[in-house]
Coordinates of C-alpha atoms in Angstrom, one line a residue:
Chain M
M1 CA 9.8 23.4 -17.7
D2 CA 10.1 27.1 -17.5
A3 CA 7.2 29.0 -18.9
A4 CA 9.3 31.3 -21.0
Q5 CA 11.0 28.4 -22.8
A6 CA 7.9 26.2 -23.1
Q7 CA 6.5 25.5 -26.6
L8 CA 3.0 24.9 -27.7
L9 CA 2.2 21.2 -27.7
P10 CA 1.2 20.1 -31.2
E11 CA -2.4 18.8 -31.5
W12 CA -3.1 15.2 -30.8
Q13 CA -4.4 13.0 -33.6
V14 CA -7.3 11.0 -32.3
A15 CA -9.2 8.3 -34.3
Q16 CA -12.0 8.0 -31.8
W17 CA -13.2 9.4 -28.5
L18 CA -14.7 7.6 -25.5
N19 CA -16.5 9.2 -22.6
T20 CA -17.3 12.3 -24.6
E21 CA -19.8 12.9 -27.4
Q22 CA -17.8 15.4 -29.3
S23 CA -14.3 15.2 -30.5
M24 CA -11.9 17.5 -28.7
S25 CA -8.8 19.4 -29.6
L26 CA -6.1 20.9 -27.4
A27 CA -7.1 24.3 -28.8
D28 CA -10.7 23.7 -27.4
L29 CA -9.2 23.4 -23.9
R30 CA -7.2 26.7 -24.0
G31 CA -7.7 28.4 -20.7
Q32 CA -7.6 25.2 -18.7
V33 CA -4.6 23.3 -17.4
V34 CA -4.6 20.0 -19.3
L35 CA -3.2 16.8 -17.8
I36 CA -2.7 14.0 -20.3
H37 CA -2.0 10.5 -19.4
A38 CA -0.7 8.5 -22.3
F39 CA -1.4 4.9 -21.4
Q40 CA -2.1 1.4 -22.7
M41 CA -4.9 -0.7 -21.1
L42 CA -2.6 -3.7 -20.7
C43 CA 0.4 -1.9 -19.3
P44 CA 0.8 -2.9 -15.6
G45 CA 2.4 0.4 -14.5
C46 CA -0.5 2.3 -16.1
V47 CA -3.1 0.2 -14.4
M48 CA -1.4 0.3 -11.0
H49 CA -0.4 3.9 -10.8
A50 CA -1.4 6.2 -13.7
I51 CA -5.1 5.2 -14.0
P52 CA -5.9 5.5 -10.3
Q53 CA -4.1 8.9 -10.2
A54 CA -6.0 10.1 -13.3
R55 CA -9.3 9.1 -11.7
Q56 CA -8.4 11.2 -8.6
V57 CA -7.3 14.2 -10.6
H58 CA -10.5 14.1 -12.6
E59 CA -12.7 13.8 -9.4
Q60 CA -10.8 16.5 -7.5
F61 CA -9.7 19.0 -10.0
A62 CA -12.2 19.0 -12.9
D63 CA -14.1 21.9 -11.3
Q64 CA -11.0 23.8 -10.5
G65 CA -9.8 24.1 -14.1
V66 CA -7.9 20.9 -14.9
A67 CA -9.0 19.0 -17.9
M68 CA -8.0 15.3 -17.5
I69 CA -7.5 13.5 -20.8
G70 CA -6.5 9.9 -21.4
L71 CA -4.7 9.1 -24.6
H72 CA -4.6 5.4 -25.5
T73 CA -1.2 5.2 -27.3
V74 CA -1.1 1.5 -28.4
F75 CA 2.3 0.5 -29.7
E76 CA 2.3 -3.2 -29.0
H77 CA -0.3 -6.0 -28.8
H78 CA -2.5 -3.9 -31.1
D79 CA -5.0 -6.8 -31.6
A80 CA -5.7 -7.0 -27.9
M81 CA -6.2 -3.2 -27.3
Q82 CA -8.7 -2.2 -30.0
P83 CA -11.3 0.5 -29.2
H84 CA -14.0 -2.0 -28.2
A85 CA -11.6 -3.6 -25.6
L86 CA -10.7 -0.1 -24.4
A87 CA -14.4 0.6 -23.9
A88 CA -14.7 -2.5 -21.7
F89 CA -11.7 -1.4 -19.7
I90 CA -13.1 2.1 -19.2
H91 CA -16.4 0.6 -18.0
E92 CA -14.8 -1.8 -15.6
Y93 CA -12.4 0.7 -14.1
G94 CA -15.1 3.3 -13.8
L95 CA -13.3 6.0 -15.7
R96 CA -15.3 9.2 -16.5
F97 CA -12.8 11.5 -18.2
P98 CA -12.4 11.7 -22.0
V99 CA -10.2 9.1 -23.5
G100 CA -8.9 9.5 -27.1
V101 CA -7.6 6.6 -29.2
D102 CA -4.3 7.7 -30.7
A103 CA -4.6 7.4 -34.5
P104 CA -2.8 4.4 -36.1
S105 CA 0.2 5.3 -38.2
A106 CA -0.5 5.7 -41.9
D107 CA 2.3 3.4 -42.9
G108 CA 1.7 0.4 -40.7
Q109 CA 4.3 1.3 -38.1
P110 CA 3.5 0.1 -34.6
V111 CA 3.8 3.6 -32.9
P112 CA 0.6 5.6 -33.4
R113 CA 0.6 9.2 -34.7
T114 CA 0.4 11.4 -31.7
M115 CA 2.9 9.2 -29.8
A116 CA 5.3 9.6 -32.7
R117 CA 4.7 13.3 -33.2
W118 CA 5.3 14.0 -29.5
G119 CA 8.2 11.7 -29.3
L120 CA 6.9 9.7 -26.4
Q121 CA 9.2 6.8 -25.2
G122 CA 6.5 4.5 -23.7
T123 CA 3.7 4.3 -21.2
P124 CA 2.7 5.6 -18.9
T125 CA 3.7 9.2 -19.8
T126 CA 2.4 12.2 -18.0
L127 CA 2.1 15.5 -19.9
V128 CA 0.9 18.8 -18.5
V129 CA -0.1 21.7 -20.7
D130 CA -0.7 25.2 -19.3
R131 CA -3.6 27.5 -19.9
Q132 CA -1.9 28.9 -22.9
G133 CA -1.4 25.5 -24.5
R134 CA 2.3 25.2 -23.8
L135 CA 3.9 21.9 -22.7
R136 CA 5.3 22.4 -19.2
L137 CA 5.9 18.8 -18.1
R138 CA 6.6 15.5 -19.8
H139 CA 7.6 12.5 -17.7
F140 CA 7.9 8.9 -18.8
G141 CA 6.9 6.8 -15.8
H142 CA 5.0 7.7 -12.7
V143 CA 4.9 11.2 -11.2
P144 CA 4.0 10.8 -7.5
D145 CA 0.9 12.7 -6.2
L146 CA 2.7 15.3 -4.1
P147 CA 4.8 16.9 -6.9
L148 CA 2.1 16.4 -9.5
G149 CA -0.4 18.2 -7.2
A150 CA 2.1 21.0 -6.6
F151 CA 2.7 21.4 -10.3
L152 CA -1.0 21.6 -11.0
G153 CA -1.5 24.1 -8.2
R154 CA 1.2 26.3 -9.7
L155 CA -0.2 26.2 -13.2
L156 CA -3.7 26.9 -12.0
S157 CA -2.4 30.0 -10.4
E158 CA -1.1 31.4 -13.6
A159 CA -3.2 34.0 -15.4
Chain A
M1 CA -14.3 -27.1 4.4
D2 CA -13.9 -30.2 6.5
A3 CA -12.0 -32.9 4.7
A4 CA -14.6 -35.6 5.6
Q5 CA -17.4 -33.6 4.0
A6 CA -15.4 -32.3 1.0
Q7 CA -16.4 -33.5 -2.5
L8 CA -14.3 -34.1 -5.5
L9 CA -14.2 -31.0 -7.7
P10 CA -15.6 -31.9 -11.1
E11 CA -13.1 -31.4 -13.9
W12 CA -12.7 -28.0 -15.6
Q13 CA -13.6 -27.7 -19.3
V14 CA -10.9 -25.7 -21.0
A15 CA -10.9 -24.6 -24.6
Q16 CA -7.2 -23.6 -24.7
W17 CA -4.2 -23.5 -22.4
L18 CA -1.5 -20.8 -22.2
N19 CA 1.9 -21.1 -20.5
T20 CA 1.8 -24.9 -20.8
E21 CA 2.3 -27.1 -23.9
Q22 CA 0.0 -29.9 -22.9
S23 CA -3.6 -29.7 -21.8
M24 CA -4.0 -30.5 -18.1
S25 CA -6.8 -32.1 -16.1
L26 CA -7.4 -31.9 -12.4
A27 CA -6.8 -35.7 -12.3
D28 CA -3.3 -35.1 -13.6
L29 CA -2.6 -33.0 -10.6
R30 CA -3.7 -35.6 -8.0
G31 CA -1.1 -35.6 -5.2
Q32 CA -0.6 -31.9 -5.4
V33 CA -2.5 -29.1 -3.7
V34 CA -4.2 -27.1 -6.5
L35 CA -4.9 -23.4 -6.1
I36 CA -7.2 -22.1 -8.8
H37 CA -7.8 -18.4 -9.4
A38 CA -10.9 -17.9 -11.6
F39 CA -10.3 -14.4 -13.1
Q40 CA -11.0 -12.1 -15.9
M41 CA -8.2 -10.0 -17.4
L42 CA -10.3 -6.8 -17.2
C43 CA -11.6 -7.3 -13.7
P44 CA -10.0 -4.7 -11.5
G45 CA -10.2 -6.8 -8.3
C46 CA -8.4 -9.6 -10.1
V47 CA -5.7 -7.4 -11.5
M48 CA -5.1 -5.6 -8.2
H49 CA -5.2 -8.6 -5.8
A50 CA -5.7 -12.0 -7.3
I51 CA -3.0 -11.8 -10.0
P52 CA -0.2 -10.6 -7.8
Q53 CA -1.1 -13.2 -5.2
A54 CA -1.1 -15.9 -7.8
R55 CA 2.3 -14.9 -9.0
Q56 CA 3.7 -15.1 -5.5
V57 CA 2.1 -18.5 -4.8
H58 CA 3.6 -19.9 -8.0
E59 CA 7.0 -18.5 -7.2
Q60 CA 7.1 -19.6 -3.6
F61 CA 5.1 -22.8 -3.5
A62 CA 5.5 -24.5 -6.9
D63 CA 8.4 -26.6 -5.6
Q64 CA 6.6 -27.4 -2.4
G65 CA 3.7 -29.2 -4.0
V66 CA 1.2 -26.4 -4.9
A67 CA 0.0 -26.3 -8.5
M68 CA -1.1 -22.7 -9.3
I69 CA -3.7 -22.6 -12.1
G70 CA -5.4 -19.6 -13.6
L71 CA -8.8 -20.1 -15.1
H72 CA -10.0 -17.3 -17.4
T73 CA -13.8 -17.4 -16.8
V74 CA -15.1 -14.7 -19.1
F75 CA -18.8 -13.9 -18.5
E76 CA -18.9 -10.3 -19.8
H77 CA -17.1 -8.2 -22.4
H78 CA -16.4 -11.4 -24.3
D79 CA -15.1 -9.6 -27.4
A80 CA -12.5 -7.8 -25.3
M81 CA -11.1 -10.8 -23.6
Q82 CA -10.5 -13.4 -26.3
P83 CA -7.5 -15.7 -26.0
H84 CA -5.1 -13.6 -28.1
A85 CA -5.8 -10.6 -25.7
L86 CA -5.3 -12.9 -22.7
A87 CA -1.9 -13.9 -24.2
A88 CA -0.9 -10.3 -24.3
F89 CA -2.1 -9.8 -20.7
I90 CA -0.1 -12.8 -19.5
H91 CA 3.0 -11.5 -21.3
E92 CA 2.7 -8.0 -19.9
Y93 CA 2.1 -9.2 -16.3
G94 CA 4.8 -11.7 -16.5
L95 CA 2.7 -14.7 -15.4
R96 CA 4.4 -18.1 -15.6
F97 CA 1.8 -20.5 -14.3
P98 CA -0.7 -22.4 -16.6
V99 CA -3.8 -20.5 -17.5
G100 CA -6.8 -22.2 -19.0
V101 CA -9.5 -20.5 -21.1
D102 CA -12.8 -21.6 -19.7
A103 CA -14.8 -23.2 -22.6
P104 CA -17.7 -21.1 -23.9
S105 CA -21.2 -22.3 -23.3
A106 CA -22.7 -24.5 -26.0
D107 CA -25.9 -22.5 -26.2
G108 CA -24.6 -19.0 -26.4
Q109 CA -25.0 -18.1 -22.7
P110 CA -22.5 -15.6 -21.4
V111 CA -21.3 -17.8 -18.5
P112 CA -18.7 -20.3 -19.7
R113 CA -18.9 -24.0 -18.9
T114 CA -16.6 -24.5 -15.9
M115 CA -17.9 -21.4 -14.2
A116 CA -21.5 -22.7 -14.7
R117 CA -20.6 -26.3 -13.6
W118 CA -18.9 -25.1 -10.5
G119 CA -21.5 -22.5 -9.7
L120 CA -19.1 -19.6 -9.4
Q121 CA -20.7 -16.2 -8.6
G122 CA -18.1 -13.9 -10.2
T123 CA -14.4 -13.0 -10.3
P124 CA -12.0 -13.3 -8.6
T125 CA -12.9 -16.6 -7.1
T126 CA -10.3 -18.7 -5.2
L127 CA -10.6 -22.5 -5.1
V128 CA -8.3 -24.9 -3.3
V129 CA -8.3 -28.6 -4.0
D130 CA -6.5 -31.0 -1.8
R131 CA -4.1 -33.8 -2.7
Q132 CA -7.0 -36.2 -3.2
G133 CA -8.9 -33.9 -5.6
R134 CA -11.5 -32.7 -3.1
L135 CA -12.6 -29.0 -3.0
R136 CA -11.6 -27.6 0.3
L137 CA -12.1 -23.9 -0.1
R138 CA -14.1 -21.7 -2.5
H139 CA -14.2 -18.0 -1.9
F140 CA -15.7 -15.2 -4.1
G141 CA -13.5 -12.2 -3.6
H142 CA -10.0 -11.8 -2.2
V143 CA -8.5 -14.2 0.4
P144 CA -5.7 -12.3 2.2
D145 CA -2.2 -13.8 2.2
L146 CA -2.1 -14.8 5.8
P147 CA -5.1 -17.1 5.9
L148 CA -4.5 -18.4 2.4
G149 CA -0.9 -19.3 3.3
A150 CA -2.1 -21.1 6.5
F151 CA -4.7 -23.0 4.5
L152 CA -2.0 -24.1 1.9
G153 CA 0.3 -25.0 4.7
R154 CA -2.3 -27.3 6.3
L155 CA -3.2 -29.0 3.1
L156 CA 0.4 -29.6 2.2
S157 CA 0.8 -31.4 5.5
E158 CA -2.0 -33.9 4.7
A159 CA -0.9 -37.3 3.5
Chain J
M1 CA 14.3 -25.5 10.2
D2 CA 13.8 -29.3 9.9
A3 CA 11.9 -30.7 12.9
A4 CA 14.5 -33.4 13.5
Q5 CA 17.3 -30.9 13.9
A6 CA 15.4 -28.3 15.8
Q7 CA 16.4 -27.5 19.4
L8 CA 14.3 -26.4 22.3
L9 CA 14.2 -22.7 22.5
P10 CA 15.5 -21.6 25.9
E11 CA 13.1 -19.8 28.1
W12 CA 12.7 -16.0 27.8
Q13 CA 13.5 -13.8 30.8
V14 CA 10.8 -11.3 31.2
A15 CA 10.9 -8.5 33.7
Q16 CA 7.2 -7.6 33.3
W17 CA 4.2 -8.6 31.3
L18 CA 1.5 -6.5 29.7
N19 CA -1.8 -7.6 28.4
T20 CA -1.8 -10.7 30.7
E21 CA -2.4 -10.9 34.4
Q22 CA -0.1 -13.8 35.0
S23 CA 3.5 -14.3 34.0
M24 CA 4.0 -16.8 31.2
S25 CA 6.7 -19.3 30.3
L26 CA 7.4 -21.0 27.0
A27 CA 6.8 -24.3 28.9
D28 CA 3.3 -23.1 29.7
L29 CA 2.6 -22.9 26.0
R30 CA 3.7 -26.4 25.1
G31 CA 1.1 -27.9 22.8
Q32 CA 0.6 -24.6 21.0
V33 CA 2.5 -23.1 18.1
V34 CA 4.2 -19.9 19.5
L35 CA 4.9 -16.9 17.3
I36 CA 7.2 -14.5 18.9
H37 CA 7.8 -11.0 17.5
A38 CA 10.9 -9.4 19.1
F39 CA 10.4 -5.6 18.6
Q40 CA 11.0 -2.1 19.9
M41 CA 8.2 0.4 20.0
L42 CA 10.3 3.1 18.3
C43 CA 11.6 0.8 15.5
P44 CA 10.0 1.9 12.2
G45 CA 10.2 -1.5 10.6
C46 CA 8.5 -3.0 13.6
V47 CA 5.7 -0.5 13.6
M48 CA 5.1 -0.6 9.9
H49 CA 5.3 -4.4 9.3
A50 CA 5.7 -6.6 12.4
I51 CA 3.1 -5.0 14.6
P52 CA 0.2 -5.1 12.1
Q53 CA 1.1 -8.7 11.2
A54 CA 1.2 -9.7 14.9
R55 CA -2.3 -8.1 15.3
Q56 CA -3.6 -10.1 12.4
V57 CA -2.0 -13.4 13.6
H58 CA -3.5 -12.9 17.0
E59 CA -7.0 -12.1 15.7
Q60 CA -7.1 -14.9 13.1
F61 CA -5.1 -17.7 14.7
A62 CA -5.5 -17.5 18.5
D63 CA -8.4 -19.9 18.4
Q64 CA -6.6 -22.3 16.1
G65 CA -3.7 -23.0 18.4
V66 CA -1.2 -20.1 17.7
A67 CA 0.0 -18.2 20.8
M68 CA 1.1 -14.7 19.7
I69 CA 3.7 -13.2 22.0
G70 CA 5.4 -9.8 21.7
L71 CA 8.8 -9.5 23.3
H72 CA 10.0 -5.9 23.9
T73 CA 13.8 -6.3 23.4
V74 CA 15.1 -2.8 23.9
F75 CA 18.8 -2.4 23.1
E76 CA 18.9 1.4 22.3
H77 CA 17.1 4.5 23.5
H78 CA 16.3 2.8 26.8
D79 CA 15.1 5.9 28.4
A80 CA 12.4 6.4 25.7
M81 CA 11.1 2.8 25.8
Q82 CA 10.5 2.1 29.4
P83 CA 7.5 -0.1 30.4
H84 CA 5.1 2.8 31.0
A85 CA 5.8 4.1 27.5
L86 CA 5.3 0.6 26.1
A87 CA 1.9 0.5 27.9
A88 CA 0.9 3.7 26.1
F89 CA 2.1 2.2 22.8
I90 CA 0.1 -1.0 23.3
H91 CA -3.0 1.1 24.2
E92 CA -2.7 3.4 21.1
Y93 CA -2.0 0.5 18.7
G94 CA -4.8 -1.6 20.1
L95 CA -2.7 -4.7 20.8
R96 CA -4.4 -7.5 22.7
F97 CA -1.8 -10.2 22.8
P98 CA 0.7 -10.7 25.7
V99 CA 3.8 -8.6 25.5
G100 CA 6.8 -9.3 27.7
V101 CA 9.5 -6.8 28.6
D102 CA 12.8 -8.4 28.0
A103 CA 14.8 -8.3 31.3
P104 CA 17.7 -5.7 31.4
S105 CA 21.1 -7.2 31.5
A106 CA 22.6 -7.7 34.9
D107 CA 25.8 -5.9 34.1
G108 CA 24.5 -2.7 32.4
Q109 CA 25.0 -3.9 28.9
P110 CA 22.5 -2.4 26.4
V111 CA 21.3 -5.8 25.1
P112 CA 18.6 -7.3 27.3
R113 CA 18.9 -10.9 28.6
T114 CA 16.6 -12.9 26.3
M115 CA 17.9 -11.1 23.2
A116 CA 21.5 -12.0 24.3
R117 CA 20.6 -15.6 25.2
W118 CA 18.9 -16.1 21.9
G119 CA 21.5 -14.3 20.0
L120 CA 19.1 -11.9 18.2
Q121 CA 20.7 -9.5 15.7
G122 CA 18.1 -6.7 16.0
T123 CA 14.4 -5.8 15.5
P124 CA 12.1 -6.9 14.2
T125 CA 12.9 -10.6 14.6
T126 CA 10.3 -13.3 14.0
L127 CA 10.6 -16.6 15.9
V128 CA 8.3 -19.6 15.6
V129 CA 8.3 -22.4 18.1
D130 CA 6.5 -25.7 17.5
R131 CA 4.0 -27.6 19.7
Q132 CA 7.0 -29.3 21.3
G133 CA 8.8 -26.1 22.2
R134 CA 11.4 -26.4 19.4
L135 CA 12.6 -23.3 17.5
R136 CA 11.6 -23.9 13.9
L137 CA 12.1 -20.4 12.4
R138 CA 14.2 -17.4 13.3
H139 CA 14.3 -14.5 10.9
F140 CA 15.7 -11.0 11.3
G141 CA 13.5 -8.6 9.4
H142 CA 10.1 -9.0 8.0
V143 CA 8.6 -12.4 6.9
P144 CA 5.8 -11.7 4.4
D145 CA 2.3 -12.9 5.2
L146 CA 2.1 -15.7 2.6
P147 CA 5.2 -17.7 3.7
L148 CA 4.5 -17.0 7.4
G149 CA 0.9 -18.2 7.0
A150 CA 2.1 -21.4 5.3
F151 CA 4.7 -22.0 8.0
L152 CA 2.1 -21.7 10.7
G153 CA -0.3 -23.9 8.8
R154 CA 2.3 -26.6 8.6
L155 CA 3.2 -26.5 12.2
L156 CA -0.4 -26.5 13.3
S157 CA -0.8 -29.8 11.3
E158 CA 1.9 -31.5 13.4
A159 CA 0.8 -33.8 16.2
Chain K
M1 CA -9.8 29.2 3.2
D2 CA -10.1 32.2 1.1
A3 CA -7.2 34.5 1.3
A4 CA -9.4 37.6 1.9
Q5 CA -11.0 36.0 5.0
A6 CA -7.9 34.3 6.4
Q7 CA -6.6 35.5 9.7
L8 CA -3.0 35.6 11.0
L9 CA -2.2 32.4 12.8
P10 CA -1.2 33.3 16.4
E11 CA 2.3 32.3 17.3
W12 CA 3.1 28.9 18.6
Q13 CA 4.4 28.5 22.1
V14 CA 7.2 26.0 22.1
A15 CA 9.1 24.8 25.1
Q16 CA 12.0 23.2 23.2
W17 CA 13.1 22.8 19.6
L18 CA 14.7 19.7 18.0
N19 CA 16.5 19.6 14.6
T20 CA 17.3 23.3 14.8
E21 CA 19.8 25.1 16.9
Q22 CA 17.8 28.3 17.2
S23 CA 14.2 28.8 18.4
M24 CA 11.9 29.8 15.6
S25 CA 8.8 31.9 15.4
L26 CA 6.1 32.1 12.8
A27 CA 7.1 35.7 12.2
D28 CA 10.6 34.5 11.3
L29 CA 9.1 32.4 8.5
R30 CA 7.2 35.3 6.9
G31 CA 7.7 35.1 3.1
Q32 CA 7.6 31.3 3.1
V33 CA 4.6 28.9 3.0
V34 CA 4.6 27.1 6.3
L35 CA 3.2 23.6 6.6
I36 CA 2.7 22.5 10.2
H37 CA 2.0 19.0 11.2
A38 CA 0.7 18.8 14.8
F39 CA 1.4 15.2 15.9
Q40 CA 2.1 12.8 18.8
M41 CA 4.9 10.3 18.4
L42 CA 2.6 7.5 19.7
C43 CA -0.4 8.4 17.5
P44 CA -0.7 5.6 14.9
G45 CA -2.4 7.9 12.3
C46 CA 0.5 10.3 12.6
V47 CA 3.1 7.6 12.3
M48 CA 1.5 5.9 9.3
H49 CA 0.4 9.0 7.3
A50 CA 1.5 12.4 8.6
I51 CA 5.1 11.7 9.3
P52 CA 5.9 10.1 6.0
Q53 CA 4.2 12.9 4.2
A54 CA 6.0 15.5 6.2
R55 CA 9.3 13.9 5.3
Q56 CA 8.5 14.1 1.6
V57 CA 7.3 17.7 1.8
H58 CA 10.6 18.6 3.5
E59 CA 12.7 16.8 1.0
Q60 CA 10.8 18.0 -2.1
F61 CA 9.7 21.5 -1.2
A62 CA 12.2 23.0 1.3
D63 CA 14.1 24.6 -1.5
Q64 CA 11.0 25.9 -3.2
G65 CA 9.8 28.0 -0.3
V66 CA 7.9 25.6 2.0
A67 CA 9.0 25.5 5.6
M68 CA 8.0 22.2 7.1
I69 CA 7.5 22.3 10.9
G70 CA 6.5 19.5 13.2
L71 CA 4.7 20.5 16.4
H72 CA 4.6 17.8 19.1
T73 CA 1.2 18.5 20.8
V74 CA 1.1 15.9 23.5
F75 CA -2.4 15.8 25.2
E76 CA -2.3 12.2 26.5
H77 CA 0.3 9.7 27.8
H78 CA 2.5 12.6 28.7
D79 CA 5.0 10.5 30.6
A80 CA 5.7 8.4 27.5
M81 CA 6.2 11.3 25.1
Q82 CA 8.7 13.5 26.9
P83 CA 11.3 15.4 24.8
H84 CA 14.0 12.8 25.3
A85 CA 11.6 10.2 23.8
L86 CA 10.7 12.5 21.0
A87 CA 14.4 12.9 20.2
A88 CA 14.7 9.1 19.9
F89 CA 11.7 9.0 17.7
I90 CA 13.1 11.7 15.4
H91 CA 16.4 9.8 15.2
E92 CA 14.8 6.5 14.4
Y93 CA 12.4 7.9 11.7
G94 CA 15.1 10.0 10.2
L95 CA 13.3 13.3 10.4
R96 CA 15.3 16.4 9.4
F97 CA 12.8 19.2 9.7
P98 CA 12.4 21.3 12.8
V99 CA 10.2 19.9 15.5
G100 CA 8.9 22.1 18.3
V101 CA 7.6 20.7 21.6
D102 CA 4.3 22.4 22.4
A103 CA 4.6 24.1 25.8
P104 CA 2.7 22.4 28.7
S105 CA -0.3 24.2 30.0
A106 CA 0.4 26.5 33.0
D107 CA -2.4 25.0 35.1
G108 CA -1.8 21.3 34.7
Q109 CA -4.4 20.7 32.0
P110 CA -3.5 17.9 29.6
V111 CA -3.8 20.0 26.4
P112 CA -0.6 22.0 25.7
R113 CA -0.6 25.7 25.1
T114 CA -0.5 26.0 21.3
M115 CA -3.0 23.3 20.8
A116 CA -5.4 25.1 23.1
R117 CA -4.7 28.5 21.6
W118 CA -5.3 27.2 18.1
G119 CA -8.3 25.1 19.2
L120 CA -7.0 21.8 17.6
Q121 CA -9.2 18.8 18.0
G122 CA -6.5 16.1 18.0
T123 CA -3.7 14.6 16.0
P124 CA -2.7 14.6 13.3
T125 CA -3.7 18.1 12.3
T126 CA -2.4 19.8 9.2
L127 CA -2.1 23.6 9.1
V128 CA -0.9 25.7 6.2
V129 CA 0.1 29.3 6.6
D130 CA 0.7 31.5 3.6
R131 CA 3.6 33.9 2.9
Q132 CA 1.9 36.6 4.8
G133 CA 1.4 34.5 7.9
R134 CA -2.3 33.8 7.4
L135 CA -3.9 30.5 8.2
R136 CA -5.3 29.1 5.0
L137 CA -5.9 25.4 5.8
R138 CA -6.6 23.5 9.0
H139 CA -7.6 19.9 8.8
F140 CA -7.9 17.3 11.5
G141 CA -6.9 14.0 10.1
H142 CA -5.0 13.1 6.9
V143 CA -4.9 15.3 3.8
P144 CA -4.0 13.1 0.8
D145 CA -0.9 14.0 -1.2
L146 CA -2.7 15.2 -4.3
P147 CA -4.8 18.0 -2.8
L148 CA -2.1 19.0 -0.3
G149 CA 0.4 19.3 -3.2
A150 CA -2.0 21.4 -5.2
F151 CA -2.7 23.6 -2.2
L152 CA 1.0 24.2 -1.6
G153 CA 1.5 24.9 -5.3
R154 CA -1.2 27.6 -5.2
L155 CA 0.2 29.3 -2.1
L156 CA 3.7 29.2 -3.5
S157 CA 2.4 31.1 -6.6
E158 CA 1.1 33.9 -4.5
A159 CA 3.2 37.1 -4.2

């Protein structure tokens, strides 16, 4: 997405954070490039592709100015993917980056609040926010390492 | 394991079956080669290696005399891997072979009954039982496709 | 291929052997299961799939009665795949099993003699010969590890 | 490598070009980011990792300002990797980017001229040159897609 046309990404609405002691907002991360993986712990495409990529981004780019954020956007099998189960998943897969639990809808709809607000189609979805908080990439499905790396490299080079 | 020295594998103790309407016993499967994958739905090695292999074995060998059985041997994170969560996992990963839930211990120990009875060390564990019900292979960790295929081929050739 | 209907595989015609000091015939290998990979050193599918599989078969099954044989069936780019180049390839890829150079046609046709005699369509082609010298499997393209292993296991179980 | 400390990369010395009708110099590419893969067609690490990556870089980044260049730096098995064999390799692997044949040494040494001039240790080696012709990265072995992509993205963002 062209920087000139990009819009501020509205804040996420997170019910609970894991892997971080304090709650976080997008505004808190202004100045960093933010890579958000919206995922579900029982989504095979997430587990096979998005989660390993997220681990690598966190390990390789956290000290270069990329904030890696997981967002657990559960829209199916809610009983099986409650926060205590997510905590076990995070432990078993050795994830170290902050993971937020997308807040359930207020009216009992299956799609949680941030997923609805951002209009996400499913999981995994990759979103990249620039240093100014603008949404620059949103992709439903897997983004291969080479173009994702290049995109991060470009955004890191912006003032 | 040499056929002459192999022992009958004691029956599993299963609290609940998924993907099959009737409960099953090892004795019911006498005459078939039985491949058992003991796994946990949140064990990365199981998800990456054992589950895809089990799917392929079921698809390719079910009509050749191999009964593929999953055994959900939960010994950690029990709250996160209850049967309703396992059902969601099976649905998402498209598994079609019978999966039994290893019965919880009677005395509140974390290791379930079949896992304890068989002395399994962890997950994934691969077990192969011959047409006469004898345990011929038990391996903690992943067995690559080539030697597993050869082992199944040999046991299928036995009378 | 059903054993009852299988035919003896005619002998290969090899101009030169690598990785073995003496020339070999199919008849010499009677009593063993023979896995033949017909390949070309500059064929990507061979290099990516067939060659790694052949290495593993040789390492895991040579002492169980499987003779792994490579047959270099060059039908294109002949100048680039002469025996001295094949020797470099074998060295670089660390192959230890015998590799025969399919004999060039007598009349200047691009397809070499064994390839023509056996009616092979291209590379890689996998052929499996039983202990009695009969052709039991011929497949143009890659045979995955699981079914290939099972097939070897079955043939090894035959008297 | 920090831009301030980076040095101009001396010109390559190429005996022959493939996949391009005109000979090329580094100076001709000033203004583009240049990714150079030094490889040998019979080097397994090159074939497995460097060549597929080079293909992807060419397909995805050629129109963004990255010039992908292969340099065939043969220092062993010279007879097996002559230009006519390289042409067959390029055809079979479907490579479309320019590949230069590193010029043989004048005094019969096995290491070719550019490889010696640049002090390369072996193959594959990845080199990245910025828009001003300065060497910014040199790595013997494989650079994974994620950090390579990020590096290209950063250099593309430089004026």
